[in-house]
PDB file of C-alpha atoms and ligand atoms in Angstrom:
ATOM      1  CA  MET A   1      -0.028   0.088  -0.013  1.00  0.00           C
ATOM      2  CA  LEU A   2       1.049   3.494  -0.775  1.00  0.00           C
ATOM      3  CA  VAL A   3       0.109   6.311   1.713  1.00  0.00           C
ATOM      4  CA  GLU A   4       0.363   9.735   0.271  1.00  0.00           C
ATOM      5  CA  ARG A   5      -0.067  12.985   2.284  1.00  0.00           C
ATOM      6  CA  CYS A   6       0.149  16.566   1.249  1.00  0.00           C
ATOM      7  CA  LEU A   7       2.165  18.659   3.731  1.00  0.00           C
ATOM      8  CA  PHE A   8       0.967  22.220   3.245  1.00  0.00           C
ATOM      9  CA  SER A   9       2.853  23.632   6.126  1.00  0.00           C
ATOM     10  CA  LEU A  10       5.776  22.903   8.604  1.00  0.00           C
ATOM     11  CA  GLU A  11       3.086  21.942  11.106  1.00  0.00           C
ATOM     12  CA  ASP A  12       1.614  19.414   8.813  1.00  0.00           C
ATOM     13  CA  THR A  13       5.088  17.910   8.260  1.00  0.00           C
ATOM     14  CA  LEU A  14       5.626  17.579  12.047  1.00  0.00           C
ATOM     15  CA  LYS A  15       2.107  16.242  12.606  1.00  0.00           C
ATOM     16  CA  PHE A  16       2.613  13.464   9.937  1.00  0.00           C
ATOM     17  CA  GLY A  17       5.958  12.551  11.449  1.00  0.00           C
ATOM     18  CA  ASN A  18       4.361  12.431  14.930  1.00  0.00           C
ATOM     19  CA  GLN A  19       1.641  10.137  13.666  1.00  0.00           C
ATOM     20  CA  LEU A  20       4.189   7.782  12.205  1.00  0.00           C
ATOM     21  CA  GLY A  21       6.508   7.899  15.256  1.00  0.00           C
ATOM     22  CA  SER A  22       3.613   6.846  17.471  1.00  0.00           C
ATOM     23  CA  VAL A  23       3.213   3.540  15.639  1.00  0.00           C
ATOM     24  CA  LEU A  24       6.853   2.534  15.151  1.00  0.00           C
ATOM     25  CA  PHE A  25       8.260  -0.576  16.881  1.00  0.00           C
ATOM     26  CA  PRO A  26      11.760  -1.904  17.868  1.00  0.00           C
ATOM     27  CA  GLY A  27      13.896  -2.596  14.805  1.00  0.00           C
ATOM     28  CA  ALA A  28      11.968  -0.488  12.404  1.00  0.00           C
ATOM     29  CA  ILE A  29      14.116   1.339   9.762  1.00  0.00           C
ATOM     30  CA  VAL A  30      12.739   4.484   8.178  1.00  0.00           C
ATOM     31  CA  LEU A  31      14.531   5.642   4.991  1.00  0.00           C
ATOM     32  CA  LEU A  32      14.025   9.231   4.525  1.00  0.00           C
ATOM     33  CA  ASP A  33      14.394  10.072   0.918  1.00  0.00           C
ATOM     34  CA  GLY A  34      14.119  13.333  -1.038  1.00  0.00           C
ATOM     35  CA  PRO A  35      16.113  16.230  -2.374  1.00  0.00           C
ATOM     36  CA  MET A  36      17.984  18.748  -0.335  1.00  0.00           C
ATOM     37  CA  GLY A  37      15.746  20.869   1.923  1.00  0.00           C
ATOM     38  CA  ALA A  38      12.673  18.821   1.117  1.00  0.00           C
ATOM     39  CA  GLY A  39      11.926  18.301   4.833  1.00  0.00           C
ATOM     40  CA  LYS A  40      13.552  14.978   5.846  1.00  0.00           C
ATOM     41  CA  THR A  41      14.908  16.353   9.165  1.00  0.00           C
ATOM     42  CA  THR A  42      11.571  17.996   9.873  1.00  0.00           C
ATOM     43  CA  LEU A  43       9.876  14.555   9.397  1.00  0.00           C
ATOM     44  CA  ALA A  44      12.387  13.153  11.733  1.00  0.00           C
ATOM     45  CA  LYS A  45      11.647  15.755  14.306  1.00  0.00           C
ATOM     46  CA  GLY A  46       7.948  14.913  14.058  1.00  0.00           C
ATOM     47  CA  ILE A  47       8.787  11.083  14.371  1.00  0.00           C
ATOM     48  CA  CYS A  48      10.847  11.758  17.436  1.00  0.00           C
ATOM     49  CA  THR A  49       8.034  13.603  19.075  1.00  0.00           C
ATOM     50  CA  GLY A  50       5.861  10.596  18.352  1.00  0.00           C
ATOM     51  CA  LEU A  51       8.396   8.573  20.352  1.00  0.00           C
ATOM     52  CA  ASN A  52       8.362  11.103  23.255  1.00  0.00           C
ATOM     53  CA  VAL A  53      11.461  13.016  22.417  1.00  0.00           C
ATOM     54  CA  PRO A  54      11.019  16.777  22.582  1.00  0.00           C
ATOM     55  CA  GLU A  55      11.219  18.340  19.049  1.00  0.00           C
ATOM     56  CA  THR A  56      13.856  20.957  20.120  1.00  0.00           C
ATOM     57  CA  LEU A  57      16.347  18.213  21.123  1.00  0.00           C
ATOM     58  CA  VAL A  58      16.359  16.956  17.414  1.00  0.00           C
ATOM     59  CA  VAL A  59      18.965  18.555  15.255  1.00  0.00           C
ATOM     60  CA  SER A  60      20.297  17.540  11.780  1.00  0.00           C
ATOM     61  CA  PRO A  61      22.985  14.892  12.054  1.00  0.00           C
ATOM     62  CA  THR A  62      24.763  15.978   8.803  1.00  0.00           C
ATOM     63  CA  TYR A  63      28.063  16.738  10.447  1.00  0.00           C
ATOM     64  CA  THR A  64      27.943  13.880  13.132  1.00  0.00           C
ATOM     65  CA  ILE A  65      26.591  11.164  10.798  1.00  0.00           C
ATOM     66  CA  ALA A  66      24.270   9.991  13.625  1.00  0.00           C
ATOM     67  CA  ASN A  67      22.489  11.345  16.685  1.00  0.00           C
ATOM     68  CA  LEU A  68      21.004   9.105  19.362  1.00  0.00           C
ATOM     69  CA  TYR A  69      17.870  10.016  21.431  1.00  0.00           C
ATOM     70  CA  PRO A  70      16.444   7.969  24.354  1.00  0.00           C
ATOM     71  CA  GLY A  71      12.810   8.064  23.401  1.00  0.00           C
ATOM     72  CA  LYS A  72      10.144   5.578  24.235  1.00  0.00           C
ATOM     73  CA  LEU A  73      12.407   3.443  22.220  1.00  0.00           C
ATOM     74  CA  PRO A  74      16.022   4.273  21.395  1.00  0.00           C
ATOM     75  CA  ILE A  75      16.304   6.473  18.248  1.00  0.00           C
ATOM     76  CA  SER A  76      19.160   6.618  15.865  1.00  0.00           C
ATOM     77  CA  HIS A  77      18.885   9.656  13.512  1.00  0.00           C
ATOM     78  CA  VAL A  78      21.476   9.161  10.814  1.00  0.00           C
ATOM     79  CA  ASP A  79      22.235  11.433   7.832  1.00  0.00           C
ATOM     80  CA  LEU A  80      24.769  10.044   5.217  1.00  0.00           C
ATOM     81  CA  PHE A  81      24.924  13.065   3.040  1.00  0.00           C
ATOM     82  CA  ARG A  82      28.595  13.570   3.744  1.00  0.00           C
ATOM     83  CA  LEU A  83      29.604  10.009   3.054  1.00  0.00           C
ATOM     84  CA  GLU A  84      30.915   9.702  -0.525  1.00  0.00           C
ATOM     85  CA  GLN A  85      31.831   6.091  -0.749  1.00  0.00           C
ATOM     86  CA  PRO A  86      30.005   2.944   0.458  1.00  0.00           C
ATOM     87  CA  GLU A  87      33.271   1.762   2.035  1.00  0.00           C
ATOM     88  CA  GLN A  88      33.176   4.616   4.530  1.00  0.00           C
ATOM     89  CA  LEU A  89      30.225   2.920   6.084  1.00  0.00           C
ATOM     90  CA  ASP A  90      32.612   0.124   7.223  1.00  0.00           C
ATOM     91  CA  ASP A  91      34.059   2.653   9.797  1.00  0.00           C
ATOM     92  CA  PHE A  92      30.700   2.254  11.669  1.00  0.00           C
ATOM     93  CA  ASP A  93      29.153  -0.493  13.647  1.00  0.00           C
ATOM     94  CA  ARG A  94      25.775  -1.610  12.086  1.00  0.00           C
ATOM     95  CA  ASP A  95      24.214  -1.907  15.596  1.00  0.00           C
ATOM     96  CA  ASP A  96      25.263   1.545  16.316  1.00  0.00           C
ATOM     97  CA  LEU A  97      23.671   3.245  13.297  1.00  0.00           C
ATOM     98  CA  LEU A  98      20.779   0.829  13.088  1.00  0.00           C
ATOM     99  CA  PRO A  99      20.045  -0.365  16.672  1.00  0.00           C
ATOM    100  CA  PRO A 100      18.090  -3.646  16.476  1.00  0.00           C
ATOM    101  CA  ASP A 101      16.061  -2.811  19.652  1.00  0.00           C
ATOM    102  CA  GLY A 102      15.264   0.748  18.526  1.00  0.00           C
ATOM    103  CA  VAL A 103      14.073   2.765  15.659  1.00  0.00           C
ATOM    104  CA  SER A 104      16.355   4.083  12.913  1.00  0.00           C
ATOM    105  CA  LEU A 105      15.750   7.198  10.715  1.00  0.00           C
ATOM    106  CA  VAL A 106      18.050   7.506   7.865  1.00  0.00           C
ATOM    107  CA  GLU A 107      18.430  10.673   5.689  1.00  0.00           C
ATOM    108  CA  TRP A 108      20.281  10.248   2.271  1.00  0.00           C
ATOM    109  CA  PRO A 109      19.874   6.467   2.686  1.00  0.00           C
ATOM    110  CA  ASN A 110      21.450   5.391  -0.676  1.00  0.00           C
ATOM    111  CA  LEU A 111      24.627   4.076   0.620  1.00  0.00           C
ATOM    112  CA  ILE A 112      22.965   2.055   3.448  1.00  0.00           C
ATOM    113  CA  GLN A 113      21.008  -0.100   1.153  1.00  0.00           C
ATOM    114  CA  SER A 114      23.869  -2.564   0.836  1.00  0.00           C
ATOM    115  CA  TRP A 115      23.294  -3.293   4.727  1.00  0.00           C
ATOM    116  CA  LEU A 116      19.710  -4.037   4.444  1.00  0.00           C
ATOM    117  CA  ALA A 117      18.471  -7.581   3.795  1.00  0.00           C
ATOM    118  CA  ALA A 118      15.252  -8.112   1.772  1.00  0.00           C
ATOM    119  CA  ASP A 119      13.233  -9.134   4.724  1.00  0.00           C
ATOM    120  CA  GLU A 120      14.020  -6.219   6.995  1.00  0.00           C
ATOM    121  CA  PRO A 121      11.304  -4.021   8.367  1.00  0.00           C
ATOM    122  CA  VAL A 122      12.163  -1.035   6.229  1.00  0.00           C
ATOM    123  CA  LEU A 123       9.670   1.736   5.574  1.00  0.00           C
ATOM    124  CA  HIS A 124      10.359   4.124   2.609  1.00  0.00           C
ATOM    125  CA  LEU A 125       9.428   7.669   3.357  1.00  0.00           C
ATOM    126  CA  GLN A 126       9.834   9.892   0.381  1.00  0.00           C
ATOM    127  CA  ILE A 127       9.254  13.632   0.417  1.00  0.00           C
ATOM    128  CA  GLY A 128       9.182  15.843  -2.471  1.00  0.00           C
ATOM    129  CA  VAL A 129       8.392  19.509  -3.305  1.00  0.00           C
ATOM    130  CA  SER A 130       6.034  20.257  -6.183  1.00  0.00           C
ATOM    131  CA  GLY A 131       6.347  23.316  -8.393  1.00  0.00           C
ATOM    132  CA  SER A 132       3.865  25.077  -6.245  1.00  0.00           C
ATOM    133  CA  GLU A 133       6.281  24.479  -3.210  1.00  0.00           C
ATOM    134  CA  ILE A 134       3.796  22.116  -1.540  1.00  0.00           C
ATOM    135  CA  ARG A 135       5.409  19.042  -0.035  1.00  0.00           C
ATOM    136  CA  LYS A 136       4.075  15.650  -0.645  1.00  0.00           C
ATOM    137  CA  ALA A 137       5.103  12.598   1.460  1.00  0.00           C
ATOM    138  CA  LYS A 138       4.804   9.021   0.160  1.00  0.00           C
ATOM    139  CA  LEU A 139       5.114   6.035   2.493  1.00  0.00           C
ATOM    140  CA  SER A 140       5.506   2.564   1.292  1.00  0.00           C
ATOM    141  CA  SER A 141       6.907  -0.796   2.585  1.00  0.00           C
ATOM    142  CA  ALA A 142       7.380  -4.275   1.249  1.00  0.00           C
ATOM    143  CA  ALA A 143       7.583  -5.539   4.797  1.00  0.00           C
ATOM    144  CA  PRO A 144       4.562  -7.373   6.363  1.00  0.00           C
ATOM    145  CA  GLU A 145       5.282  -5.645   9.718  1.00  0.00           C
ATOM    146  CA  PHE A 146       4.205  -2.310   8.099  1.00  0.00           C
ATOM    147  CA  ALA A 147       1.080  -3.408   6.469  1.00  0.00           C
ATOM    148  CA  GLU A 148      -1.294  -2.696   9.306  1.00  0.00           C
ATOM    149  CA  ILE A 149       0.537   0.575  10.096  1.00  0.00           C
ATOM    150  CA  LEU A 150       0.164   1.822   6.620  1.00  0.00           C
ATOM    151  CA  ASN A 151      -3.499   0.991   6.661  1.00  0.00           C
ATOM    152  CA  ARG A 152      -3.998   2.971   9.898  1.00  0.00           C
ATOM    153  CA  LEU A 153      -1.969   5.959   8.671  1.00  0.00           C
ATOM    154  CA  HIS A 154      -3.960   5.940   5.500  1.00  0.00           C
ATOM    155  CA  LYS A 155      -7.121   6.558   7.382  1.00  0.00           C
ATOM    156  CA  LEU A 156      -5.782   9.423   9.543  1.00  0.00           C
ATOM    157  CA  PRO A 157      -6.413  12.928   8.553  1.00  0.00           C
TER     158      PRO A 157
HETATM  159  N1  LIG B   1       5.684  21.275   4.677  1.00  0.00           N
HETATM  160  C1  LIG B   1       6.629  22.309   4.849  1.00  0.00           C
HETATM  161  N2  LIG B   1       6.246  23.559   4.345  1.00  0.00           N
HETATM  162  C2  LIG B   1       7.106  24.546   4.416  1.00  0.00           C
HETATM  163  N3  LIG B   1       8.234  24.601   4.896  1.00  0.00           N
HETATM  164  C3  LIG B   1       8.668  23.294   5.320  1.00  0.00           C
HETATM  165  C4  LIG B   1       7.875  22.099   5.299  1.00  0.00           C
HETATM  166  N4  LIG B   1       8.684  21.045   5.790  1.00  0.00           N
HETATM  167  C5  LIG B   1       9.867  21.612   6.052  1.00  0.00           C
HETATM  168  N5  LIG B   1       9.914  22.956   5.782  1.00  0.00           N
HETATM  169  C6  LIG B   1      11.085  23.794   5.937  1.00  0.00           C
HETATM  170  O1  LIG B   1      12.042  23.367   4.931  1.00  0.00           O
HETATM  171  C7  LIG B   1      13.369  23.600   5.301  1.00  0.00           C
HETATM  172  C8  LIG B   1      14.179  22.414   5.100  1.00  0.00           C
HETATM  173  O2  LIG B   1      13.732  21.387   5.936  1.00  0.00           O
HETATM  174  P1  LIG B   1      14.714  20.108   6.434  1.00  0.00           P
HETATM  175  O3  LIG B   1      15.875  20.601   7.138  1.00  0.00           O
HETATM  176  O4  LIG B   1      13.758  19.345   7.188  1.00  0.00           O
HETATM  177  O5  LIG B   1      14.978  19.425   5.104  1.00  0.00           O
HETATM  178  P2  LIG B   1      15.978  18.343   4.780  1.00  0.00           P
HETATM  179  O6  LIG B   1      15.302  17.491   3.677  1.00  0.00           O
HETATM  180  O7  LIG B   1      16.251  17.547   6.012  1.00  0.00           O
HETATM  181  O8  LIG B   1      17.191  19.007   4.172  1.00  0.00           O
HETATM  182  P3  LIG B   1      18.770  18.474   3.949  1.00  0.00           P
HETATM  183  O9  LIG B   1      18.558  17.795   2.575  1.00  0.00           O
HETATM  184  O10 LIG B   1      19.675  19.537   4.078  1.00  0.00           O
HETATM  185  O11 LIG B   1      19.026  17.347   4.986  1.00  0.00           O
HETATM  186  C9  LIG B   1      13.170  24.077   6.802  1.00  0.00           C
HETATM  187  O12 LIG B   1      13.464  25.434   6.841  1.00  0.00           O
HETATM  188  C10 LIG B   1      11.895  23.546   7.226  1.00  0.00           C
HETATM  189  O13 LIG B   1      11.416  24.390   8.023  1.00  0.00           O
HETATM  190 MG1  LIG B   2      18.230  17.013   6.782  1.00  0.00          MG
END
């Protein structure tokens, strides 16, 4: 199932993230895809508030690669924008970036695809900006763990 949501304002983006964060489970991996400045970090902030982390604590991990937040579940917020080669990922421990007992949010996720097995609970969250500057989010997943979650999010306003 594909869930699409128009995000007319910053508040809409935070609210959608919050709705998603509230239903995530240990081990969930959210790949935040979209062009520069689309709103990936803003979605991550919203997701974190849904996991009981104050929005103001959440800052872009562009320069640190990963920030960890102790929410309702441990949250790893990763941004791979500055990584240029897939081999640079080898400097990191997989369980640090993608904690098995927590939730992982990954901006610029291209290079991490090689780490992901086909049967992992991966959610694709794409955000784009249309010509009219209105953001649109698209959620999809091939993982059975997300089927009911996508159904529920689809019904929310
Ligand atoms: N729905 C929205 N409507 C208007 N502005 C928004 C919306 N969502 C986010 N923004 C604004 O867009 C700007 C960029 O957002 P953000 O930093 O979340 O993007 P990003 O995709 O993480 O960027 P980067 O590619 O640099 O990581 C911010 O100023 C944010 O407040
Ligand atoms: Mg960002």
